[in-house]
Amino acid sequence: MFSSNKRKRARRIEDYSYLVAKEQPLSIQTENLQKAILNIEFSNVDRNYKVIQVTSTVASEGKTTVLANLAYLLKQQGKKVLVLDLDLRKPKVHHLTKVPNENGITDYLLGNVDLEQVIIKHELFDHIVAGQRITTINNALNSEKLVDLLTNLKEKYDYIFVDTPPTSVVADPLYTATIVDAVIYIVGQKIAKKKLVKQGIKEIQKGTTPIVGIILSQMELGKKEYHHYYYYE
C-alpha cells in the first residue's frame, strides 16, 4: 500500500492541471525547467525551431507534464505559445486546463470547425485539444491540411509544442516528427528499459528532424519530490 506521502505524490502526478512551475516557482524542479528553457532558447537562436514535438518511449514518463511546464514558463517570458494535442489515441492536453475535449484538431481536419474555433485562449497558454475520436489517425497526421495549419500557426506563435504518443506504442510520433521543426525526448527514471529508449531515439533520428534535447524526468533525489533534469544535445 502507498504511504500517505506516496499517495499525495501519485495524485499530483495524475493531476495534469498541477504545474509545478506555476505553483512552486522557486522550487528546484522549476529551476531545472528554467534551465531547459535556456537551452531551448540557446539552440533556437536563429528561430528555426518553432514547432517542437514532445514524446517519450512509454507511457507515464511525464511528457505532457513537462511540455505544459515548458509552455507555461515560455509564456511567462512574454513568448506567444500554443500547445497542440496530437496524441489522438489518449489525449491529455484538455486535462491541463480542465476543458472538454471538443472542437479540437480532428474536428478542424475534418472541416467541421474553423481555426478560430479550435484555439482555446487560456491564462496558462493557448492550446488546441485533440477533439473527437477518429479511426483514420495516420491519414490525419499525414494530411496536407495539418502541414498547412502548422505553417499558419508559425506565423502567429513563437513556439508550438506538440504532444504525441510514446514511440514504443504506435508509429504516430514518427509521422509527426516529419512535420515538426525539432523534438524533445522525455525519459522517466526507472520507467522505460534502456534498450527501448535507445531504440525510440534511434527511430526519431532516422529522419531529418533534430532532437534538440533529452529531459530526464521523475528523478527522486533523496527525500525530495520528483525533479526534472535537462540534458542538452
mmCIF file with all atom_site columns, N, CA and C in Angstrom, residues 181-221:
data_model
loop_
_atom_site.group_PDB
_atom_site.id
_atom_site.type_symbol
_atom_site.label_atom_id
_atom_site.label_alt_id
_atom_site.label_comp_id
_atom_site.label_asym_id
_atom_site.label_entity_id
_atom_site.label_seq_id
_atom_site.pdbx_PDB_ins_code
_atom_site.Cartn_x
_atom_site.Cartn_y
_atom_site.Cartn_z
_atom_site.occupancy
_atom_site.B_iso_or_equiv
_atom_site.pdbx_formal_charge
_atom_site.auth_seq_id
_atom_site.auth_comp_id
_atom_site.auth_asym_id
_atom_site.auth_atom_id
_atom_site.pdbx_PDB_model_num
ATOM 1   N N  . ASP A 1 181 ? 9.637  20.956 -36.387 1.00 0.00 ? 181 ASP A N  1
ATOM 2   C CA . ASP A 1 181 ? 10.977 21.520 -36.561 1.00 0.00 ? 181 ASP A CA 1
ATOM 3   C C  . ASP A 1 181 ? 12.018 20.851 -35.672 1.00 0.00 ? 181 ASP A C  1
ATOM 4   N N  . ALA A 1 182 ? 11.585 20.329 -34.531 1.00 0.00 ? 182 ALA A N  1
ATOM 5   C CA . ALA A 1 182 ? 12.523 19.725 -33.585 1.00 0.00 ? 182 ALA A CA 1
ATOM 6   C C  . ALA A 1 182 ? 11.762 18.817 -32.625 1.00 0.00 ? 182 ALA A C  1
ATOM 7   N N  . VAL A 1 183 ? 12.519 17.992 -31.916 1.00 0.00 ? 183 VAL A N  1
ATOM 8   C CA . VAL A 1 183 ? 11.920 17.044 -30.973 1.00 0.00 ? 183 VAL A CA 1
ATOM 9   C C  . VAL A 1 183 ? 12.622 17.151 -29.623 1.00 0.00 ? 183 VAL A C  1
ATOM 10  N N  . ILE A 1 184 ? 11.829 17.116 -28.553 1.00 0.00 ? 184 ILE A N  1
ATOM 11  C CA . ILE A 1 184 ? 12.358 16.957 -27.200 1.00 0.00 ? 184 ILE A CA 1
ATOM 12  C C  . ILE A 1 184 ? 11.912 15.582 -26.722 1.00 0.00 ? 184 ILE A C  1
ATOM 13  N N  . TYR A 1 185 ? 12.861 14.803 -26.235 1.00 0.00 ? 185 TYR A N  1
ATOM 14  C CA . TYR A 1 185 ? 12.587 13.420 -25.833 1.00 0.00 ? 185 TYR A CA 1
ATOM 15  C C  . TYR A 1 185 ? 12.612 13.317 -24.303 1.00 0.00 ? 185 TYR A C  1
ATOM 16  N N  . ILE A 1 186 ? 11.520 12.804 -23.742 1.00 0.00 ? 186 ILE A N  1
ATOM 17  C CA . ILE A 1 186 ? 11.402 12.670 -22.287 1.00 0.00 ? 186 ILE A CA 1
ATOM 18  C C  . ILE A 1 186 ? 11.739 11.241 -21.863 1.00 0.00 ? 186 ILE A C  1
ATOM 19  N N  . VAL A 1 187 ? 12.585 11.127 -20.843 1.00 0.00 ? 187 VAL A N  1
ATOM 20  C CA . VAL A 1 187 ? 12.959 9.812  -20.307 1.00 0.00 ? 187 VAL A CA 1
ATOM 21  C C  . VAL A 1 187 ? 12.675 9.798  -18.812 1.00 0.00 ? 187 VAL A C  1
ATOM 22  N N  . GLY A 1 188 ? 11.702 9.001  -18.391 1.00 0.00 ? 188 GLY A N  1
ATOM 23  C CA . GLY A 1 188 ? 11.375 8.894  -16.981 1.00 0.00 ? 188 GLY A CA 1
ATOM 24  C C  . GLY A 1 188 ? 12.310 7.935  -16.268 1.00 0.00 ? 188 GLY A C  1
ATOM 25  N N  . GLN A 1 189 ? 12.760 8.340  -15.099 1.00 0.00 ? 189 GLN A N  1
ATOM 26  C CA . GLN A 1 189 ? 13.685 7.497  -14.351 1.00 0.00 ? 189 GLN A CA 1
ATOM 27  C C  . GLN A 1 189 ? 13.057 6.153  -14.004 1.00 0.00 ? 189 GLN A C  1
ATOM 28  N N  . LYS A 1 190 ? 13.765 5.080  -14.318 1.00 0.00 ? 190 LYS A N  1
ATOM 29  C CA . LYS A 1 190 ? 13.365 3.711  -13.957 1.00 0.00 ? 190 LYS A CA 1
ATOM 30  C C  . LYS A 1 190 ? 11.994 3.327  -14.510 1.00 0.00 ? 190 LYS A C  1
ATOM 31  N N  . ILE A 1 191 ? 11.648 3.866  -15.676 1.00 0.00 ? 191 ILE A N  1
ATOM 32  C CA . ILE A 1 191 ? 10.353 3.515  -16.272 1.00 0.00 ? 191 ILE A CA 1
ATOM 33  C C  . ILE A 1 191 ? 10.548 2.687  -17.533 1.00 0.00 ? 191 ILE A C  1
ATOM 34  N N  . ALA A 1 192 ? 11.172 3.254  -18.534 1.00 0.00 ? 192 ALA A N  1
ATOM 35  C CA . ALA A 1 192 ? 11.404 2.508  -19.775 1.00 0.00 ? 192 ALA A CA 1
ATOM 36  C C  . ALA A 1 192 ? 12.776 1.823  -19.717 1.00 0.00 ? 192 ALA A C  1
ATOM 37  N N  . LYS A 1 193 ? 12.879 0.662  -20.323 1.00 0.00 ? 193 LYS A N  1
ATOM 38  C CA . LYS A 1 193 ? 14.158 -0.033 -20.393 1.00 0.00 ? 193 LYS A CA 1
ATOM 39  C C  . LYS A 1 193 ? 15.101 0.718  -21.322 1.00 0.00 ? 193 LYS A C  1
ATOM 40  N N  . LYS A 1 194 ? 16.384 0.706  -20.980 1.00 0.00 ? 194 LYS A N  1
ATOM 41  C CA . LYS A 1 194 ? 17.376 1.443  -21.759 1.00 0.00 ? 194 LYS A CA 1
ATOM 42  C C  . LYS A 1 194 ? 17.338 1.050  -23.230 1.00 0.00 ? 194 LYS A C  1
ATOM 43  N N  . LYS A 1 195 ? 17.132 -0.238 -23.486 1.00 0.00 ? 195 LYS A N  1
ATOM 44  C CA . LYS A 1 195 ? 17.103 -0.717 -24.868 1.00 0.00 ? 195 LYS A CA 1
ATOM 45  C C  . LYS A 1 195 ? 15.976 -0.049 -25.653 1.00 0.00 ? 195 LYS A C  1
ATOM 46  N N  . LEU A 1 196 ? 14.806 0.088  -25.003 1.00 0.00 ? 196 LEU A N  1
ATOM 47  C CA . LEU A 1 196 ? 13.671 0.721  -25.666 1.00 0.00 ? 196 LEU A CA 1
ATOM 48  C C  . LEU A 1 196 ? 13.907 2.212  -25.876 1.00 0.00 ? 196 LEU A C  1
ATOM 49  N N  . VAL A 1 197 ? 14.532 2.856  -24.882 1.00 0.00 ? 197 VAL A N  1
ATOM 50  C CA . VAL A 1 197 ? 14.827 4.287  -25.000 1.00 0.00 ? 197 VAL A CA 1
ATOM 51  C C  . VAL A 1 197 ? 15.757 4.532  -26.184 1.00 0.00 ? 197 VAL A C  1
ATOM 52  N N  . LYS A 1 198 ? 16.835 3.752  -26.246 1.00 0.00 ? 198 LYS A N  1
ATOM 53  C CA . LYS A 1 198 ? 17.794 3.906  -27.351 1.00 0.00 ? 198 LYS A CA 1
ATOM 54  C C  . LYS A 1 198 ? 17.121 3.659  -28.700 1.00 0.00 ? 198 LYS A C  1
ATOM 55  N N  . GLN A 1 199 ? 16.236 2.660  -28.715 1.00 0.00 ? 199 GLN A N  1
ATOM 56  C CA . GLN A 1 199 ? 15.528 2.335  -29.955 1.00 0.00 ? 199 GLN A CA 1
ATOM 57  C C  . GLN A 1 199 ? 14.607 3.475  -30.379 1.00 0.00 ? 199 GLN A C  1
ATOM 58  N N  . GLY A 1 200 ? 13.893 4.054  -29.398 1.00 0.00 ? 200 GLY A N  1
ATOM 59  C CA . GLY A 1 200 ? 12.993 5.163  -29.697 1.00 0.00 ? 200 GLY A CA 1
ATOM 60  C C  . GLY A 1 200 ? 13.738 6.372  -30.236 1.00 0.00 ? 200 GLY A C  1
ATOM 61  N N  . ILE A 1 201 ? 14.854 6.703  -29.598 1.00 0.00 ? 201 ILE A N  1
ATOM 62  C CA . ILE A 1 201 ? 15.666 7.834  -30.054 1.00 0.00 ? 201 ILE A CA 1
ATOM 63  C C  . ILE A 1 201 ? 16.224 7.561  -31.449 1.00 0.00 ? 201 ILE A C  1
ATOM 64  N N  . LYS A 1 202 ? 16.662 6.326  -31.669 1.00 0.00 ? 202 LYS A N  1
ATOM 65  C CA . LYS A 1 202 ? 17.212 5.949  -32.971 1.00 0.00 ? 202 LYS A CA 1
ATOM 66  C C  . LYS A 1 202 ? 16.161 6.079  -34.071 1.00 0.00 ? 202 LYS A C  1
ATOM 67  N N  . GLU A 1 203 ? 14.924 5.698  -33.753 1.00 0.00 ? 203 GLU A N  1
ATOM 68  C CA . GLU A 1 203 ? 13.847 5.792  -34.738 1.00 0.00 ? 203 GLU A CA 1
ATOM 69  C C  . GLU A 1 203 ? 13.599 7.246  -35.136 1.00 0.00 ? 203 GLU A C  1
ATOM 70  N N  . ILE A 1 204 ? 13.603 8.135  -34.142 1.00 0.00 ? 204 ILE A N  1
ATOM 71  C CA . ILE A 1 204 ? 13.416 9.557  -34.434 1.00 0.00 ? 204 ILE A CA 1
ATOM 72  C C  . ILE A 1 204 ? 14.574 10.075 -35.282 1.00 0.00 ? 204 ILE A C  1
ATOM 73  N N  . GLN A 1 205 ? 15.791 9.649  -34.946 1.00 0.00 ? 205 GLN A N  1
ATOM 74  C CA . GLN A 1 205 ? 16.981 10.146 -35.628 1.00 0.00 ? 205 GLN A CA 1
ATOM 75  C C  . GLN A 1 205 ? 17.123 9.632  -37.058 1.00 0.00 ? 205 GLN A C  1
ATOM 76  N N  . LYS A 1 206 ? 16.309 8.666  -37.440 1.00 0.00 ? 206 LYS A N  1
ATOM 77  C CA . LYS A 1 206 ? 16.336 8.190  -38.822 1.00 0.00 ? 206 LYS A CA 1
ATOM 78  C C  . LYS A 1 206 ? 15.865 9.279  -39.781 1.00 0.00 ? 206 LYS A C  1
ATOM 79  N N  . GLY A 1 207 ? 15.056 10.189 -39.272 1.00 0.00 ? 207 GLY A N  1
ATOM 80  C CA . GLY A 1 207 ? 14.582 11.301 -40.085 1.00 0.00 ? 207 GLY A CA 1
ATOM 81  C C  . GLY A 1 207 ? 15.537 12.468 -40.037 1.00 0.00 ? 207 GLY A C  1
ATOM 82  N N  . THR A 1 208 ? 15.126 13.590 -40.585 1.00 0.00 ? 208 THR A N  1
ATOM 83  C CA . THR A 1 208 ? 15.982 14.777 -40.635 1.00 0.00 ? 208 THR A CA 1
ATOM 84  C C  . THR A 1 208 ? 15.701 15.769 -39.504 1.00 0.00 ? 208 THR A C  1
ATOM 85  N N  . THR A 1 209 ? 14.630 15.522 -38.746 1.00 0.00 ? 209 THR A N  1
ATOM 86  C CA . THR A 1 209 ? 14.274 16.438 -37.661 1.00 0.00 ? 209 THR A CA 1
ATOM 87  C C  . THR A 1 209 ? 15.180 16.208 -36.456 1.00 0.00 ? 209 THR A C  1
ATOM 88  N N  . PRO A 1 210 ? 15.845 17.240 -35.952 1.00 0.00 ? 210 PRO A N  1
ATOM 89  C CA . PRO A 1 210 ? 16.793 17.045 -34.849 1.00 0.00 ? 210 PRO A CA 1
ATOM 90  C C  . PRO A 1 210 ? 16.122 16.869 -33.488 1.00 0.00 ? 210 PRO A C  1
ATOM 91  N N  . ILE A 1 211 ? 16.748 16.063 -32.656 1.00 0.00 ? 211 ILE A N  1
ATOM 92  C CA . ILE A 1 211 ? 16.374 16.008 -31.239 1.00 0.00 ? 211 ILE A CA 1
ATOM 93  C C  . ILE A 1 211 ? 17.215 17.075 -30.548 1.00 0.00 ? 211 ILE A C  1
ATOM 94  N N  . VAL A 1 212 ? 16.574 18.139 -30.105 1.00 0.00 ? 212 VAL A N  1
ATOM 95  C CA . VAL A 1 212 ? 17.323 19.266 -29.542 1.00 0.00 ? 212 VAL A CA 1
ATOM 96  C C  . VAL A 1 212 ? 17.635 19.077 -28.068 1.00 0.00 ? 212 VAL A C  1
ATOM 97  N N  . GLY A 1 213 ? 17.043 18.063 -27.465 1.00 0.00 ? 213 GLY A N  1
ATOM 98  C CA . GLY A 1 213 ? 17.354 17.814 -26.068 1.00 0.00 ? 213 GLY A CA 1
ATOM 99  C C  . GLY A 1 213 ? 16.634 16.608 -25.521 1.00 0.00 ? 213 GLY A C  1
ATOM 100 N N  . ILE A 1 214 ? 17.168 16.098 -24.426 1.00 0.00 ? 214 ILE A N  1
ATOM 101 C CA . ILE A 1 214 ? 16.553 14.975 -23.716 1.00 0.00 ? 214 ILE A CA 1
ATOM 102 C C  . ILE A 1 214 ? 16.338 15.413 -22.279 1.00 0.00 ? 214 ILE A C  1
ATOM 103 N N  . ILE A 1 215 ? 15.123 15.249 -21.788 1.00 0.00 ? 215 ILE A N  1
ATOM 104 C CA . ILE A 1 215 ? 14.812 15.611 -20.408 1.00 0.00 ? 215 ILE A CA 1
ATOM 105 C C  . ILE A 1 215 ? 14.597 14.346 -19.595 1.00 0.00 ? 215 ILE A C  1
ATOM 106 N N  . LEU A 1 216 ? 15.380 14.208 -18.541 1.00 0.00 ? 216 LEU A N  1
ATOM 107 C CA . LEU A 1 216 ? 15.193 13.110 -17.611 1.00 0.00 ? 216 LEU A CA 1
ATOM 108 C C  . LEU A 1 216 ? 14.192 13.565 -16.565 1.00 0.00 ? 216 LEU A C  1
ATOM 109 N N  . SER A 1 217 ? 13.074 12.885 -16.461 1.00 0.00 ? 217 SER A N  1
ATOM 110 C CA . SER A 1 217 ? 12.003 13.321 -15.565 1.00 0.00 ? 217 SER A CA 1
ATOM 111 C C  . SER A 1 217 ? 11.781 12.329 -14.438 1.00 0.00 ? 217 SER A C  1
ATOM 112 N N  . GLN A 1 218 ? 11.045 12.791 -13.440 1.00 0.00 ? 218 GLN A N  1
ATOM 113 C CA . GLN A 1 218 ? 10.636 11.966 -12.307 1.00 0.00 ? 218 GLN A CA 1
ATOM 114 C C  . GLN A 1 218 ? 11.822 11.353 -11.589 1.00 0.00 ? 218 GLN A C  1
ATOM 115 N N  . MET A 1 219 ? 12.865 12.143 -11.422 1.00 0.00 ? 219 MET A N  1
ATOM 116 C CA . MET A 1 219 ? 14.045 11.668 -10.699 1.00 0.00 ? 219 MET A CA 1
ATOM 117 C C  . MET A 1 219 ? 13.873 11.913 -9.215  1.00 0.00 ? 219 MET A C  1
ATOM 118 N N  . GLU A 1 220 ? 14.024 10.883 -8.424  1.00 0.00 ? 220 GLU A N  1
ATOM 119 C CA . GLU A 1 220 ? 13.916 11.014 -6.980  1.00 0.00 ? 220 GLU A CA 1
ATOM 120 C C  . GLU A 1 220 ? 15.309 11.249 -6.407  1.00 0.00 ? 220 GLU A C  1
ATOM 121 N N  . LEU A 1 221 ? 15.472 12.383 -5.761  1.00 0.00 ? 221 LEU A N  1
ATOM 122 C CA . LEU A 1 221 ? 16.743 12.723 -5.149  1.00 0.00 ? 221 LEU A CA 1
ATOM 123 C C  . LEU A 1 221 ? 16.576 12.741 -3.636  1.00 0.00 ? 221 LEU A C  1
#
